[in-house]
Coordinates of C-alpha atoms in Angstrom, one line a residue:
M1 CA -39.6 -44.9 -51.1
A2 CA -41.0 -43.9 -54.6
P3 CA -40.8 -46.6 -57.3
V4 CA -37.9 -46.3 -59.6
P5 CA -38.9 -44.6 -62.9
T6 CA -39.0 -46.6 -66.1
S7 CA -38.4 -45.5 -69.7
P8 CA -41.4 -43.8 -71.3
S9 CA -41.2 -46.3 -74.2
S10 CA -41.3 -49.3 -72.0
S11 CA -44.9 -50.5 -71.3
S12 CA -44.1 -53.8 -69.9
S13 CA -43.4 -54.6 -66.2
S14 CA -40.0 -55.9 -67.3
A15 CA -37.2 -53.9 -69.0
S16 CA -33.9 -54.8 -70.4
P17 CA -30.8 -54.9 -68.0
R18 CA -29.3 -52.0 -69.9
L19 CA -32.3 -49.7 -69.5
L20 CA -32.6 -50.5 -65.7
H21 CA -29.0 -49.9 -65.1
S22 CA -29.1 -46.4 -66.9
N23 CA -32.2 -45.4 -65.0
S24 CA -30.8 -46.4 -61.6
S25 CA -27.6 -44.5 -62.3
E26 CA -29.5 -41.3 -63.0
W27 CA -31.6 -41.8 -59.9
N28 CA -28.6 -42.3 -57.8
A29 CA -27.0 -39.2 -59.0
V30 CA -30.1 -37.2 -58.1
V31 CA -30.3 -38.8 -54.7
Q32 CA -26.5 -38.0 -54.1
R33 CA -27.1 -34.3 -55.0
N34 CA -30.1 -34.1 -52.8
I35 CA -28.2 -35.6 -49.9
K36 CA -25.2 -33.3 -50.3
S37 CA -27.6 -30.2 -50.4
S38 CA -29.3 -31.5 -47.3
L39 CA -26.0 -32.1 -45.5
L40 CA -24.8 -28.6 -46.5
L41 CA -28.1 -27.0 -45.1
L42 CA -27.9 -29.0 -42.0
L43 CA -24.3 -27.9 -41.4
V44 CA -25.3 -24.3 -41.8
L45 CA -28.1 -24.5 -39.5
S46 CA -26.0 -26.3 -37.0
T47 CA -23.4 -23.6 -37.0
I48 CA -26.0 -20.9 -36.6
F49 CA -27.5 -22.9 -33.6
V50 CA -24.1 -23.4 -31.9
I51 CA -23.2 -19.6 -32.3
S52 CA -26.6 -18.7 -30.8
V53 CA -26.2 -21.1 -27.8
L54 CA -22.7 -19.7 -27.1
Y55 CA -23.8 -16.0 -27.4
T56 CA -26.8 -16.7 -25.0
S57 CA -24.5 -18.7 -22.5
H58 CA -22.0 -15.9 -22.5
S59 CA -24.6 -13.4 -21.6
F60 CA -26.2 -15.4 -19.1
G61 CA -22.9 -16.1 -17.4
S62 CA -22.0 -12.3 -17.3
T63 CA -25.4 -11.6 -15.7
A64 CA -25.1 -14.5 -13.2
A65 CA -21.4 -13.3 -12.3
E66 CA -22.8 -9.7 -11.7
E67 CA -25.6 -11.0 -9.6
G68 CA -23.1 -13.2 -7.6
L69 CA -20.8 -10.2 -7.0
T70 CA -23.8 -8.3 -5.7
Q71 CA -24.9 -11.0 -3.3
Q72 CA -21.2 -11.4 -2.1
S73 CA -21.3 -7.8 -0.9
T74 CA -24.5 -8.2 1.0
L75 CA -24.8 -9.1 4.7
V76 CA -28.0 -10.9 5.7
V77 CA -28.6 -10.3 9.3
S78 CA -31.5 -10.5 11.7
G79 CA -33.1 -7.7 13.7
R80 CA -32.0 -9.2 17.1
L81 CA -30.3 -6.6 19.3
V82 CA -26.8 -7.1 20.5
P83 CA -25.4 -5.3 23.7
V84 CA -24.8 -1.7 23.1
E85 CA -21.2 -0.4 22.8
E86 CA -20.1 0.7 26.2
D87 CA -17.2 2.8 27.7
A88 CA -14.3 1.5 29.7
D89 CA -15.6 3.2 32.7
E90 CA -19.4 3.4 32.7
P91 CA -22.2 1.9 30.7
I92 CA -23.6 4.5 28.2
V93 CA -26.7 4.0 26.2
P94 CA -26.1 5.6 22.7
A95 CA -28.1 8.8 22.2
E96 CA -30.0 9.2 19.0
N97 CA -28.4 11.5 16.4
N98 CA -30.5 14.8 16.5
V99 CA -28.7 16.3 13.7
A100 CA -29.9 15.7 10.1
S101 CA -27.6 13.5 8.1
E102 CA -25.2 15.2 5.8
Q103 CA -26.0 14.8 2.0
S104 CA -24.2 11.9 0.4
S105 CA -22.7 12.2 -3.0
P106 CA -23.4 9.5 -5.6
A107 CA -19.9 7.9 -4.9
E108 CA -20.5 7.5 -1.1
I109 CA -21.4 4.3 0.7
S110 CA -25.0 3.6 1.6
L111 CA -25.9 1.4 4.6
P112 CA -29.3 0.8 6.1
S113 CA -30.5 2.9 9.0
A114 CA -31.3 1.3 12.3
N115 CA -34.9 0.8 11.2
S116 CA -34.1 -0.4 7.8
S117 CA -35.1 -4.1 6.9
S118 CA -32.6 -4.2 4.0
A119 CA -29.1 -5.6 4.3
P120 CA -26.1 -3.4 3.8
T121 CA -24.4 -3.4 0.5
A122 CA -21.1 -2.3 -0.6
S123 CA -20.8 0.7 -2.8
T124 CA -17.9 2.0 -4.8
A125 CA -16.9 4.2 -1.9
E126 CA -17.0 1.5 0.6
R127 CA -14.8 -0.8 -1.6
T128 CA -11.9 1.6 -1.5
E129 CA -10.2 -1.0 0.7
D130 CA -10.2 -3.5 -2.1
Q131 CA -8.9 -1.4 -4.9
S132 CA -5.5 -0.6 -6.3
V133 CA -4.7 2.3 -8.6
V134 CA -3.0 2.1 -11.9
G135 CA -2.4 5.9 -12.9
V136 CA -6.1 7.2 -12.5
Q137 CA -7.8 4.0 -13.3
V138 CA -9.1 2.0 -10.3
V139 CA -8.8 -1.8 -10.5
E140 CA -11.4 -3.7 -8.4
R141 CA -10.0 -6.3 -6.0
C142 CA -11.7 -8.7 -3.8
D143 CA -14.0 -7.3 -1.0
M144 CA -12.3 -8.5 2.2
S145 CA -14.9 -6.9 4.4
M146 CA -17.7 -9.4 3.7
G147 CA -17.2 -13.2 4.5
K148 CA -17.4 -15.6 7.4
W149 CA -15.2 -17.3 10.1
V150 CA -14.3 -20.8 9.1
R151 CA -12.4 -23.5 11.0
E152 CA -8.7 -23.4 10.8
P153 CA -7.0 -26.5 12.2
K154 CA -3.4 -25.2 12.0
G155 CA -4.3 -22.4 14.4
P156 CA -2.3 -19.0 14.5
I157 CA 1.1 -18.6 13.2
Y158 CA 2.6 -17.5 16.7
T159 CA 1.8 -18.5 20.3
N160 CA 1.8 -17.0 23.7
L161 CA 5.1 -18.7 24.3
T162 CA 6.7 -17.5 21.0
C163 CA 5.8 -13.8 21.2
P164 CA 8.5 -11.9 23.3
T165 CA 6.6 -8.6 23.5
L166 CA 3.1 -10.1 24.4
P167 CA 1.6 -8.0 27.3
D168 CA 0.0 -9.8 30.2
F169 CA -3.4 -8.1 29.7
K170 CA -3.7 -9.9 26.3
N171 CA -2.0 -13.2 27.2
C172 CA -5.4 -14.9 27.6
Q173 CA -4.0 -18.6 27.5
K174 CA -1.7 -17.9 30.4
Y175 CA -4.6 -17.0 32.6
G176 CA -6.9 -19.8 31.7
K177 CA -8.9 -18.9 28.5
D178 CA -10.0 -21.9 26.5
P179 CA -7.9 -22.0 23.2
G180 CA -10.9 -22.8 21.1
H181 CA -11.1 -19.1 19.8
L182 CA -7.8 -19.7 18.1
F183 CA -8.8 -22.2 15.4
W184 CA -10.8 -19.8 13.2
R185 CA -9.7 -17.8 10.2
W186 CA -11.6 -15.2 8.2
Q187 CA -12.8 -16.3 4.8
P188 CA -13.9 -13.5 2.4
D189 CA -16.8 -14.0 0.0
G190 CA -15.4 -15.0 -3.4
C191 CA -11.7 -15.0 -2.6
D192 CA -9.1 -16.0 -0.1
L193 CA -7.3 -14.0 2.5
P194 CA -3.7 -15.4 2.6
R195 CA -2.2 -16.6 5.9
F196 CA 0.1 -13.9 7.2
S197 CA 3.6 -14.1 6.1
P198 CA 6.3 -12.2 8.3
E199 CA 8.9 -12.4 5.6
R200 CA 6.5 -11.0 3.0
F201 CA 5.5 -8.1 5.3
L202 CA 9.1 -7.2 6.3
D203 CA 10.1 -7.3 2.6
V204 CA 7.1 -5.0 1.6
V205 CA 7.9 -2.4 4.4
R206 CA 11.7 -2.5 4.1
G207 CA 13.0 1.0 4.7
K208 CA 9.5 2.3 5.6
R209 CA 7.9 3.9 8.7
L210 CA 4.5 2.8 9.8
A211 CA 2.3 4.2 12.7
F212 CA -0.9 3.0 14.3
I213 CA -2.8 6.2 15.3
G214 CA -5.8 5.9 17.8
D215 CA -6.6 4.6 21.2
S216 CA -6.0 1.3 22.9
L217 CA -7.4 -0.7 20.1
A218 CA -4.8 0.9 17.7
R219 CA -2.1 -0.2 20.2
N220 CA -3.8 -3.6 20.2
Q221 CA -3.2 -4.0 16.5
M222 CA 0.4 -2.9 16.9
E223 CA 0.9 -5.6 19.7
S224 CA -0.6 -8.0 17.2
L225 CA 1.8 -7.1 14.5
L226 CA 4.8 -7.2 16.8
C227 CA 3.9 -10.8 17.7
L228 CA 3.4 -11.8 14.1
L229 CA 6.8 -10.4 13.1
S230 CA 9.0 -10.9 16.1
Q231 CA 8.7 -14.6 17.2
V232 CA 11.3 -16.4 19.3
P233 CA 11.8 -20.1 19.6
S234 CA 9.1 -21.9 21.6
L235 CA 9.9 -24.5 24.5
N236 CA 10.9 -27.1 21.9
G237 CA 13.1 -24.8 19.9
C238 CA 10.6 -24.4 17.0
R239 CA 8.3 -21.7 15.8
S240 CA 4.6 -22.2 15.4
S241 CA 2.8 -23.4 12.4
N242 CA 0.7 -26.3 13.6
V243 CA 0.2 -26.2 17.4
S244 CA -1.0 -28.1 20.3
Y245 CA -1.5 -27.1 23.9
I246 CA 0.0 -28.1 27.3
Q247 CA -1.4 -27.1 30.7
H248 CA 0.4 -24.1 32.1
G249 CA -0.6 -23.4 35.8
K250 CA -4.2 -22.9 35.5
G251 CA -4.1 -21.8 32.0
H252 CA -3.3 -23.2 28.6
S253 CA -0.1 -22.6 26.6
F254 CA 1.0 -23.3 23.1
I255 CA 3.7 -25.8 22.1
A256 CA 4.7 -25.6 18.6
K257 CA 5.0 -28.9 16.6
Q258 CA 7.1 -27.9 13.6
T259 CA 9.2 -25.1 12.4
S260 CA 7.6 -22.5 10.2
M261 CA 7.8 -18.7 10.0
Q262 CA 11.0 -17.0 10.6
A263 CA 11.0 -13.4 11.8
E264 CA 13.1 -10.6 13.0
T265 CA 13.2 -9.5 16.7
P266 CA 12.9 -5.8 16.9
T267 CA 14.4 -3.2 19.4
E268 CA 12.3 -0.8 21.3
V269 CA 13.8 2.6 20.8
Y270 CA 11.3 4.9 22.4
R271 CA 8.5 4.9 25.0
D272 CA 7.1 8.0 26.7
A273 CA 6.4 8.2 30.4
Y274 CA 2.7 7.4 30.1
D275 CA 3.3 4.5 27.6
K276 CA 1.2 6.4 25.0
F277 CA 3.9 6.8 22.3
R278 CA 6.2 3.7 21.4
T279 CA 8.6 3.1 18.7
W280 CA 10.1 -0.2 17.5
H281 CA 12.9 -0.8 15.0
F282 CA 13.6 -3.7 12.8
P283 CA 17.3 -3.2 12.0
T284 CA 17.8 -5.9 9.3
H285 CA 14.9 -4.4 7.3
N286 CA 15.3 -0.8 8.5
F287 CA 11.5 -0.9 9.4
T288 CA 10.1 1.4 12.0
L289 CA 6.8 0.5 13.8
M290 CA 5.2 3.2 15.9
A291 CA 2.0 3.6 18.1
M292 CA 0.6 7.2 18.6
W293 CA -2.1 7.7 21.2
T294 CA -5.2 9.9 20.6
E295 CA -8.6 9.3 22.1
F296 CA -10.5 11.6 19.6
Y297 CA -8.0 12.9 17.1
A298 CA -9.3 16.2 18.2
H299 CA -7.8 18.3 21.2
A300 CA -9.7 17.1 24.3
M301 CA -9.5 17.9 27.9
P302 CA -11.0 16.0 31.0
V303 CA -14.0 17.6 32.6
L304 CA -13.2 18.6 36.2
D305 CA -15.5 17.9 39.0
A306 CA -16.2 20.4 41.9
D307 CA -13.0 19.4 43.6
G308 CA -11.0 20.1 40.5
K309 CA -10.4 16.3 39.8
P310 CA -10.7 14.8 36.3
T311 CA -13.9 13.0 35.5
A312 CA -14.7 10.4 32.8
S313 CA -16.1 13.1 30.4
F314 CA -14.1 15.2 28.0
D315 CA -14.4 18.7 26.4
I316 CA -13.8 17.8 22.6
H317 CA -12.8 20.7 20.5
L318 CA -14.0 19.8 17.0
D319 CA -12.0 22.6 15.2
R320 CA -8.6 21.8 17.0
L321 CA -6.7 18.5 16.4
N322 CA -4.3 17.0 19.0
A323 CA -0.8 18.1 18.1
N324 CA 0.8 15.1 19.8
W325 CA 0.0 12.9 16.8
T326 CA -0.2 15.4 14.0
S327 CA 3.3 16.7 14.8
R328 CA 4.6 13.3 14.2
L329 CA 3.1 12.7 10.8
P330 CA 6.1 14.0 8.7
G331 CA 8.5 11.2 7.9
L332 CA 5.7 8.5 7.9
D333 CA 5.3 6.2 4.9
Y334 CA 2.1 4.5 6.2
A335 CA -0.5 5.5 8.9
V336 CA -3.4 3.4 10.1
I337 CA -5.9 5.5 12.0
S338 CA -8.7 4.1 14.1
G339 CA -11.1 5.0 16.9
G340 CA -14.7 5.5 18.1
N341 CA -15.2 3.8 21.5
W342 CA -14.2 6.9 23.6
F343 CA -17.2 8.7 22.2
F344 CA -19.5 6.6 24.2
R345 CA -18.8 8.5 27.3
V346 CA -20.7 11.7 28.3
N347 CA -18.6 14.1 26.2
Y348 CA -19.1 17.9 25.5
L349 CA -18.5 19.4 22.0
W350 CA -16.8 22.7 21.5
E351 CA -16.2 25.0 18.5
D352 CA -14.8 28.5 18.1
G353 CA -14.1 28.5 21.9
R354 CA -17.7 27.8 23.1
R355 CA -19.6 24.7 24.0
I356 CA -22.1 23.9 21.1
G357 CA -23.6 20.6 22.5
C358 CA -22.8 17.2 23.8
V359 CA -22.8 13.5 23.3
N360 CA -24.8 11.2 25.6
C361 CA -25.4 14.1 28.1
R362 CA -29.2 14.3 28.1
E363 CA -29.0 17.8 29.6
A364 CA -32.0 20.0 28.9
N365 CA -30.1 23.0 27.9
L366 CA -27.7 21.3 25.5
T367 CA -28.2 19.7 22.1
D368 CA -27.2 16.1 22.1
F369 CA -25.7 15.7 18.5
G370 CA -25.1 11.9 18.8
I371 CA -22.0 9.7 18.5
A372 CA -22.1 9.4 14.8
Y373 CA -22.0 13.2 14.2
A374 CA -19.1 13.7 16.6
V375 CA -17.2 10.7 15.0
R376 CA -17.7 12.2 11.5
R377 CA -16.5 15.7 12.5
V378 CA -13.2 14.5 14.0
V379 CA -12.6 11.8 11.3
R380 CA -13.1 14.5 8.6
A381 CA -10.7 16.9 10.4
A382 CA -8.1 14.1 10.8
L383 CA -8.2 13.1 7.2
E384 CA -8.0 16.7 6.0
A385 CA -5.2 17.4 8.2
I386 CA -3.2 14.4 6.7
A387 CA -4.1 15.5 3.3
K388 CA -2.8 19.0 3.9
C389 CA 0.4 17.9 5.6
H390 CA 3.0 19.6 3.2
E391 CA 5.8 18.0 5.2
C392 CA 4.3 14.6 4.3
S393 CA 3.9 15.0 0.6
G394 CA 7.6 14.3 0.0
N395 CA 7.5 10.7 1.2
N396 CA 3.9 10.1 -0.2
L397 CA 2.2 9.2 3.1
V398 CA -0.4 6.5 2.5
T399 CA -3.2 6.4 5.2
F400 CA -5.7 3.6 6.0
L401 CA -8.6 4.0 8.3
R402 CA -9.6 0.9 10.2
T403 CA -13.3 0.8 10.8
Y404 CA -15.1 0.7 14.2
T405 CA -15.0 -2.6 16.2
P406 CA -17.7 -3.1 18.9
D407 CA -17.2 -4.6 22.4
H408 CA -19.2 -7.6 23.5
F409 CA -20.2 -7.1 27.0
E410 CA -23.3 -9.1 28.1
H411 CA -25.4 -8.4 31.2
G412 CA -23.3 -5.4 32.4
S413 CA -20.0 -3.6 31.7
W414 CA -16.6 -3.4 32.9
F415 CA -17.0 -3.3 36.7
S416 CA -20.8 -4.1 36.8
G417 CA -20.8 -7.9 36.2
G418 CA -20.5 -7.7 32.5
Y419 CA -18.9 -10.7 30.8
C420 CA -18.1 -12.2 27.4
N421 CA -17.8 -15.9 27.8
R422 CA -18.7 -17.2 24.3
T423 CA -16.6 -20.0 23.1
Q424 CA -17.0 -19.7 19.3
P425 CA -17.9 -17.0 16.7
L426 CA -21.5 -15.6 16.7
E427 CA -23.8 -16.6 13.8
E428 CA -24.8 -13.9 11.3
G429 CA -28.3 -14.0 12.6
D430 CA -26.9 -12.6 15.9
I431 CA -25.6 -9.3 14.3
S432 CA -28.2 -6.5 14.5
L433 CA -29.0 -3.9 11.9
Q434 CA -29.7 -1.7 14.8
S435 CA -26.2 -1.8 16.1
I436 CA -24.6 1.7 16.0
G437 CA -21.5 -0.2 14.8
W438 CA -22.9 -0.2 11.3
E439 CA -23.6 3.6 11.4
L440 CA -20.1 4.5 12.6
R441 CA -18.7 2.1 9.9
R442 CA -20.7 4.1 7.3
V443 CA -19.5 7.4 8.6
Q444 CA -15.9 6.5 8.6
S445 CA -16.1 5.0 5.0
E446 CA -18.0 8.0 3.7
E447 CA -15.2 10.4 5.0
V448 CA -12.6 8.4 3.3
A449 CA -14.4 8.6 0.2
R450 CA -15.0 12.2 0.5
V451 CA -11.4 13.1 1.0
R452 CA -10.4 11.0 -2.0
E453 CA -12.9 12.8 -4.0
R454 CA -12.1 16.3 -2.6
T455 CA -8.3 16.0 -3.0
G456 CA -8.2 13.6 -6.1
S457 CA -5.7 11.6 -4.1
K458 CA -5.9 7.9 -4.1
R459 CA -3.6 7.6 -1.0
F460 CA -6.4 7.0 1.5
G461 CA -8.1 3.7 2.0
V462 CA -10.3 1.6 4.3
L463 CA -9.4 -1.5 6.4
D464 CA -13.1 -2.6 6.7
V465 CA -13.1 -5.1 9.7
T466 CA -16.4 -4.2 11.3
K467 CA -18.5 -7.3 10.3
A468 CA -15.7 -9.7 11.0
M469 CA -15.2 -8.4 14.5
M470 CA -18.9 -8.0 15.3
L471 CA -18.9 -11.8 15.1
R472 CA -16.1 -12.6 17.4
A473 CA -17.6 -12.3 20.8
D474 CA -15.3 -15.2 21.8
G475 CA -12.0 -13.3 21.2
H476 CA -11.9 -11.0 24.3
P477 CA -9.8 -11.4 27.5
G478 CA -13.0 -11.3 29.6
G479 CA -11.6 -12.2 33.1
H480 CA -8.5 -14.0 31.7
Y481 CA -5.8 -11.6 32.8
D482 CA -3.4 -10.9 35.6
K483 CA -5.6 -9.7 38.6
R484 CA -2.8 -8.1 40.4
W485 CA -3.4 -5.0 38.2
V486 CA -7.2 -4.8 38.0
R487 CA -9.7 -6.6 40.1
N488 CA -13.3 -7.4 39.6
A489 CA -13.5 -6.4 36.0
S490 CA -14.0 -8.0 32.6
D491 CA -12.4 -6.9 29.4
C492 CA -14.7 -7.4 26.5
L493 CA -13.4 -4.6 24.4
H494 CA -9.7 -5.5 23.7
W495 CA -8.6 -8.7 21.9
C496 CA -6.6 -11.8 23.0
L497 CA -3.2 -12.3 21.5
P498 CA -3.2 -14.5 19.5
G499 CA -6.6 -14.0 18.4
P500 CA -9.1 -12.4 15.9
V501 CA -7.2 -9.1 16.0
D502 CA -4.5 -10.6 13.9
M503 CA -6.8 -10.6 10.9
W504 CA -6.6 -6.9 10.9
N505 CA -2.9 -7.3 10.0
D506 CA -3.8 -10.1 7.4
V507 CA -5.8 -7.3 5.6
L508 CA -3.2 -4.6 6.2
L509 CA -0.6 -6.9 4.4
Q510 CA -2.7 -7.5 1.4
R511 CA -3.4 -3.7 1.0
L512 CA 0.4 -2.8 1.5
A513 CA 1.4 -5.6 -0.9
Q514 CA -1.0 -4.2 -3.6
I515 CA 0.5 -0.7 -3.2
S516 CA 4.0 -2.0 -3.4
T517 CA 3.4 -3.7 -6.8
T518 CA 1.1 -1.0 -8.1
P519 CA 2.0 2.7 -8.2
L520 CA -0.5 5.1 -6.7
A521 CA -1.8 8.2 -8.4
R522 CA -1.6 11.5 -6.5

């Protein structure tokens, strides 16, 4: 520290006490003023520094969040091949699509081709499943299509003993399937998919009519929903929440350990002679549930052999829809359409009354348009027919398209030694980018985006379950069904009940709940 200054008149080393005291007081005042100025300056600098840090952190956090959302919508998979999707009657190797892909608008989904090394990402169009509409403003919701299967110790909310409508072909535990496939749940990236609530679902659809339109997998979803909604007491008088197993003959059966979900038992009010169209009614909630059969959406007739008997092939008229389901659209409040697996047969495509090509035929004089082209054409026609349904506009029909789900046959097919004996979900590295399932998912999602854009209607959405079901090779009946009806076959296409298929209705409930609380724009 600098020496204390003395009076100019003082030349000696000692000064009077009065002079020392006066000089010291002046110096202290100077020091105090300097300290105050320094503290004030330090306070200003600190404030500027804190504001700068907060602004930088906010910007970094926003960027990180955006990057995180992008990563969550990306599926990382390997290039290992999985079994090609096959038909119920004969193994078919998918033909390459010889038709140039249609031009995509900026709003449409973009997924990698079979030869791409990049991972599929979710675009705005793909996320139609995860959006609700306020007026004309689209509000983003969690993307339920991307995620993973995680352990669920509670098991499913119903059992093969508590579902009164469970068909034997899906009652896998009764015929010996290991119950390990039941203790998994779908965990979306970045959010949760709530456990299915029968009470909530029935409350949302009170007074409504819902139809599943498609092939046997559409009926599989209806059967799942019936089990989720229409439970009866199990052997010990309880409904299922946490469950254990007992041995039942050669198979496993559930026993519920505690009371949980309450539900309403429906009444079957209609079934056609071929079991293609069925209607159930829940009187307490005045809710009607329907299944409407269509293999292709379009009008199709079996190809006859030389003896006039039907073969496994079909003539598909791309410019004519099947009236069996379109005539039943009026009066519906919700429709869930799905399909794709019947296109793996050898089929012939017709337009304007003439044969224009084929799918999987490999005939020299016919153009093989490929499965994706045929699926695109019929999905587009189906969606446009629904959009133009004048009788449907009065009740504001809302339509969801459930995306394609593959089979999991290994080393053969239905009657040629194929099987699906996995005991737990596949790893993501087992999913192939070369699987045609990705292409069909892309085509279906693009067509939903197209009809939304063309009509300006927000009443079309996607239930994207493709990735989730690609991983569930363990969820099929395989050989675990009543052999009195079909012998020497494995079912690696349909899904056990309970099983992974119940997740489809978890997603459906979330979408319906969003609609019930958020008005949709026309």
